[in-house]
mmCIF file of C-alpha atoms in Angstrom:
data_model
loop_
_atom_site.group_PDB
_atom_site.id
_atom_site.type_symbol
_atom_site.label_atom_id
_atom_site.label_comp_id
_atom_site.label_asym_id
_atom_site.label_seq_id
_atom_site.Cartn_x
_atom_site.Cartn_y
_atom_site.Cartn_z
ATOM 1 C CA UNK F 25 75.708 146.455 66.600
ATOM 2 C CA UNK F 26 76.398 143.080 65.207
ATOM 3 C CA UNK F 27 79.713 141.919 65.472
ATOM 4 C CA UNK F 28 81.690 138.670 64.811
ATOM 5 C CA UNK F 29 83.848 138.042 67.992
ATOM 6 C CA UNK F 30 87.788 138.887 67.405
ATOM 7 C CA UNK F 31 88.306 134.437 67.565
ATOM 8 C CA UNK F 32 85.806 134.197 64.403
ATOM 9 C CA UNK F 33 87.674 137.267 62.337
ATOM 10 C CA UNK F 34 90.986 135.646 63.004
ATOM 11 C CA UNK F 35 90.013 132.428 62.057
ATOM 12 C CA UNK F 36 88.822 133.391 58.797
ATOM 13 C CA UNK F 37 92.347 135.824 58.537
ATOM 14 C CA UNK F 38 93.928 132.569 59.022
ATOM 15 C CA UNK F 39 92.222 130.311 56.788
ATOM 16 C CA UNK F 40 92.909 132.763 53.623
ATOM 17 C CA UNK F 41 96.430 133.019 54.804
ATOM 18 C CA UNK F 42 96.676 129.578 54.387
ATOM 19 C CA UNK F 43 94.754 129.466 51.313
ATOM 20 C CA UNK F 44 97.173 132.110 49.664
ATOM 21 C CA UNK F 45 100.241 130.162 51.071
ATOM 22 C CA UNK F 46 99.934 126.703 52.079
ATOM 23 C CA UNK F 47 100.964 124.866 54.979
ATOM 24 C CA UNK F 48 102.651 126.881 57.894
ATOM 25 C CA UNK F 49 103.124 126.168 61.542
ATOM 26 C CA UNK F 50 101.379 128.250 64.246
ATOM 27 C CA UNK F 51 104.144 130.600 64.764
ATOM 28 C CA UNK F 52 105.029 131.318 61.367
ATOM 29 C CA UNK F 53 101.290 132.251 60.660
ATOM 30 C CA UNK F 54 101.066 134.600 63.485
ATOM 31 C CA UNK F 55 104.199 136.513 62.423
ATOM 32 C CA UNK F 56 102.363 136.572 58.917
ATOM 33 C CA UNK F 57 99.003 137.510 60.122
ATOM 34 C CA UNK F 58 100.249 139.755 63.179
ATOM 35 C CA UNK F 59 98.258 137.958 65.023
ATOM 36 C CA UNK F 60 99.152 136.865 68.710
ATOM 37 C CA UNK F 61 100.579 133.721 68.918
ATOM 38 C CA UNK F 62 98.338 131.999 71.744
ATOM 39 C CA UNK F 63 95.217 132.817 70.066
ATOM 40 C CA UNK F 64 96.107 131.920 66.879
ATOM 41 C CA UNK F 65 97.352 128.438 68.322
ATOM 42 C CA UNK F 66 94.184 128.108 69.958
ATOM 43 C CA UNK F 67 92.182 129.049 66.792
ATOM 44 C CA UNK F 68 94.025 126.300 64.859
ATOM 45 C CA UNK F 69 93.237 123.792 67.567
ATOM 46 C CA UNK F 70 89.644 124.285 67.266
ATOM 47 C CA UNK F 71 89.492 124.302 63.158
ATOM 48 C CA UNK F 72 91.875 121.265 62.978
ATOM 49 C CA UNK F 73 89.046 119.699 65.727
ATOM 50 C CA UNK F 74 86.313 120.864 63.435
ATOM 51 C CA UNK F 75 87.825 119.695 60.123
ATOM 52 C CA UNK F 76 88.812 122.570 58.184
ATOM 53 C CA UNK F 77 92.497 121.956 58.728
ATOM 54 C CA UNK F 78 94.957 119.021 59.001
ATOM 55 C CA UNK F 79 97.624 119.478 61.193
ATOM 56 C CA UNK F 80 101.065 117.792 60.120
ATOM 57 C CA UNK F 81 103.559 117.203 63.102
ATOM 58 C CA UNK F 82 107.613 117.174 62.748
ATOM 59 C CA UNK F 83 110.014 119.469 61.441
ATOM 60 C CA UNK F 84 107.946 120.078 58.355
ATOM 61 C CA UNK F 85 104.748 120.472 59.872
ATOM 62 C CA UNK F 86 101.860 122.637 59.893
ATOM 63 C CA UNK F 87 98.688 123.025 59.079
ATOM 64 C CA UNK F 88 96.891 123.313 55.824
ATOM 65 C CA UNK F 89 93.149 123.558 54.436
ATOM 66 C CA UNK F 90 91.519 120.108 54.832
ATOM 67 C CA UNK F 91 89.748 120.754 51.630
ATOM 68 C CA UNK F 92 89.989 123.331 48.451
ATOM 69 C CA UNK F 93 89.248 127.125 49.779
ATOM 70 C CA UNK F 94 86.622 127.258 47.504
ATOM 71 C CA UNK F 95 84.489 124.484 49.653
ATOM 72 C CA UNK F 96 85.119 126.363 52.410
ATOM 73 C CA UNK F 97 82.952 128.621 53.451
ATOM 74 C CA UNK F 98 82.944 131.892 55.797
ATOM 75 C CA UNK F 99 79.780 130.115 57.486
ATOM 76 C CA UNK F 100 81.577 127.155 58.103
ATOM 77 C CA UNK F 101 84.730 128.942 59.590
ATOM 78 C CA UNK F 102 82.498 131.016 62.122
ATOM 79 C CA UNK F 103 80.056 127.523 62.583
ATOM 80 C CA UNK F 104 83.204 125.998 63.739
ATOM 81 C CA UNK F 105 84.557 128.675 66.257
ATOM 82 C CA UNK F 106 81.081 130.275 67.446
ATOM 83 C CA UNK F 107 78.603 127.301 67.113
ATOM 84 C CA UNK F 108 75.306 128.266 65.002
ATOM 85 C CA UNK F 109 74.564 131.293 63.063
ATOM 86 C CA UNK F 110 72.118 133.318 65.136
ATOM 87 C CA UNK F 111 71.205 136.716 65.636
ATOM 88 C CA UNK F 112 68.432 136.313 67.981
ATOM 89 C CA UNK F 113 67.440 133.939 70.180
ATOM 90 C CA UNK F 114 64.176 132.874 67.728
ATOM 91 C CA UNK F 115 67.193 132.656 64.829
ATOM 92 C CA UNK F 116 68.784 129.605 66.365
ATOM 93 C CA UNK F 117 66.432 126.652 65.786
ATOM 94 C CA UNK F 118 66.817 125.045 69.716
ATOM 95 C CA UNK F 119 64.992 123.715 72.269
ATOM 96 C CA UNK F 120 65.093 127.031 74.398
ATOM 97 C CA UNK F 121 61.417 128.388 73.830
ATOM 98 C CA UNK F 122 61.393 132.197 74.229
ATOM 99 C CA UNK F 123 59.357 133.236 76.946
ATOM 100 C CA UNK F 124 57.440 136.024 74.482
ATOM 101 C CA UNK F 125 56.905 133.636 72.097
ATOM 102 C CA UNK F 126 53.498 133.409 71.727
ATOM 103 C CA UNK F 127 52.919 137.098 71.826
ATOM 104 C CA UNK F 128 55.880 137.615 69.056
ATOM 105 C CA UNK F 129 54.938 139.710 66.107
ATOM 106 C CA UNK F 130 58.614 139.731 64.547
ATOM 107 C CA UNK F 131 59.717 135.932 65.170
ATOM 108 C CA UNK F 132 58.944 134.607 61.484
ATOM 109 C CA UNK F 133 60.917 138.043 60.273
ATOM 110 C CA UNK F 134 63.704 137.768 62.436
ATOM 111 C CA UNK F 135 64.090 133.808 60.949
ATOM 112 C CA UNK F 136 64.148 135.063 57.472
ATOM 113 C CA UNK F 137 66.467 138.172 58.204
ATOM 114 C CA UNK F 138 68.965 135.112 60.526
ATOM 115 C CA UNK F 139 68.085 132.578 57.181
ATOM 116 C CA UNK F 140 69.177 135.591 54.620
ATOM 117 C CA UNK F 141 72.565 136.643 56.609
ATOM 118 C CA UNK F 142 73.810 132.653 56.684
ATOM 119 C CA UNK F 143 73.104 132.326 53.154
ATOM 120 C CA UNK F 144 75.189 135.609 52.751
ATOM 121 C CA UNK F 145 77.728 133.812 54.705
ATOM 122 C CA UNK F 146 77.801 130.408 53.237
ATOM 123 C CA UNK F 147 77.889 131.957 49.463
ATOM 124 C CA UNK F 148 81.516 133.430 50.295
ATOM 125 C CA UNK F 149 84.140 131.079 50.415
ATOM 126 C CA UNK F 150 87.583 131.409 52.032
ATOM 127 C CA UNK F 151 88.956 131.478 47.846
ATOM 128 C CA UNK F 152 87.013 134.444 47.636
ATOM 129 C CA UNK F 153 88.422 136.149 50.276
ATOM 130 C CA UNK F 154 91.879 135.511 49.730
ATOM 131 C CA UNK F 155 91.332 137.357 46.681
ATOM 132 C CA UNK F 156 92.074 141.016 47.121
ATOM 133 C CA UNK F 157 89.823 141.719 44.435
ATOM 134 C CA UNK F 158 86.686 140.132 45.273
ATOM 135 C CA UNK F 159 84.848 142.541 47.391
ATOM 136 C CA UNK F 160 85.437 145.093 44.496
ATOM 137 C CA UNK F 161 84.066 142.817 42.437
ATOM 138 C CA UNK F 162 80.767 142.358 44.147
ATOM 139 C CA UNK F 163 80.256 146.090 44.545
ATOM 140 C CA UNK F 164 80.181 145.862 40.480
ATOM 141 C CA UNK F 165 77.494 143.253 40.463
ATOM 142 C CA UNK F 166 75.380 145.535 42.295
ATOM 143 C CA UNK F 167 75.964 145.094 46.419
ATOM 144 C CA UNK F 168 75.303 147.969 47.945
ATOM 145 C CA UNK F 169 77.407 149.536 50.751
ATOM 146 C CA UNK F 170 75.779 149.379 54.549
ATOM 147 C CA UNK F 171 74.501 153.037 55.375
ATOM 148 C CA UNK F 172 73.475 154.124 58.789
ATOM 149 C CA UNK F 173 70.254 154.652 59.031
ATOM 150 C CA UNK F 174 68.852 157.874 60.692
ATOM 151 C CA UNK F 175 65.861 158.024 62.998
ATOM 152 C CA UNK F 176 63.912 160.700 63.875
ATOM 153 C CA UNK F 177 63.734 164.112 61.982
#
């Protein structure tokens, strides 16, 4: 199974809470997000460090979206908190060779399936999800839902 880790889905909860209501210190956006407080601290931390969010200090402050939601994407949320989109070692464009490399019949596929998910990724912005609508939406422009596939007879 592929899975975002529970630190990428909450930072992307976060950043379309904020979208849909502004600026809001770390403990009011856990109470709104029912999130725990420590992680969502720490999740702030790390998007404020990336440059996704201000943070404001004082009475008054908070954080906010550095930029308009809709130049935000969900790539660049889960870029900030995981590092590089990657779903196989051959995805991530590094200086770690694999060691099957050169006998690798699926390498070039893998890159376009890793190429094809991060473009999926980077088209859906943080506007787009703070609209409750916008998954419903796509399902009308033709996206298909995921279906198990079955093996064997």
């Amino acid at each position: 199974m592929i899975r975002l880790t529970k630190q990428a889905d909450y930072g992307i909860v976060l950043m379309t809470q904020l979208a849909s209501t502004g600026q809001a210190a770390a403990a009011e956006l856990a109470l709104q997000t029912h999130l725990p407080a420590p992680m969502v601290s720490k999740i702030l931390k790390l998007l404020a460090k990336a440059g996704l969010l201000v943070s404001h200090r004082g009475v008054y402050g908070g954080y906010e979206l550095a930029r308009s939601a809709a130049e935000i994407s969900v790539a660049h949320v889960i870029f900030a908190l995981e590092g590089p989109i990657a779903l196989t070692e051959c995805s991530e464009h590094s200086d770690h060779e694999c060691s099957y490399e050169a006998f690798c019949r699926v390498r070039d596929n893998w890159q376009r399936i890793n190429r094809a998910v991060r473009g999926a990724l980077e088209d859906i912005t943080i506007a787009d999800m703070a609209r409750p609508d916008f998954m419903a939406g796509a399902a009308g422009r033709g996206a298909e839902p995921l279906i198990p596939l079955r093996t064997g007879s």
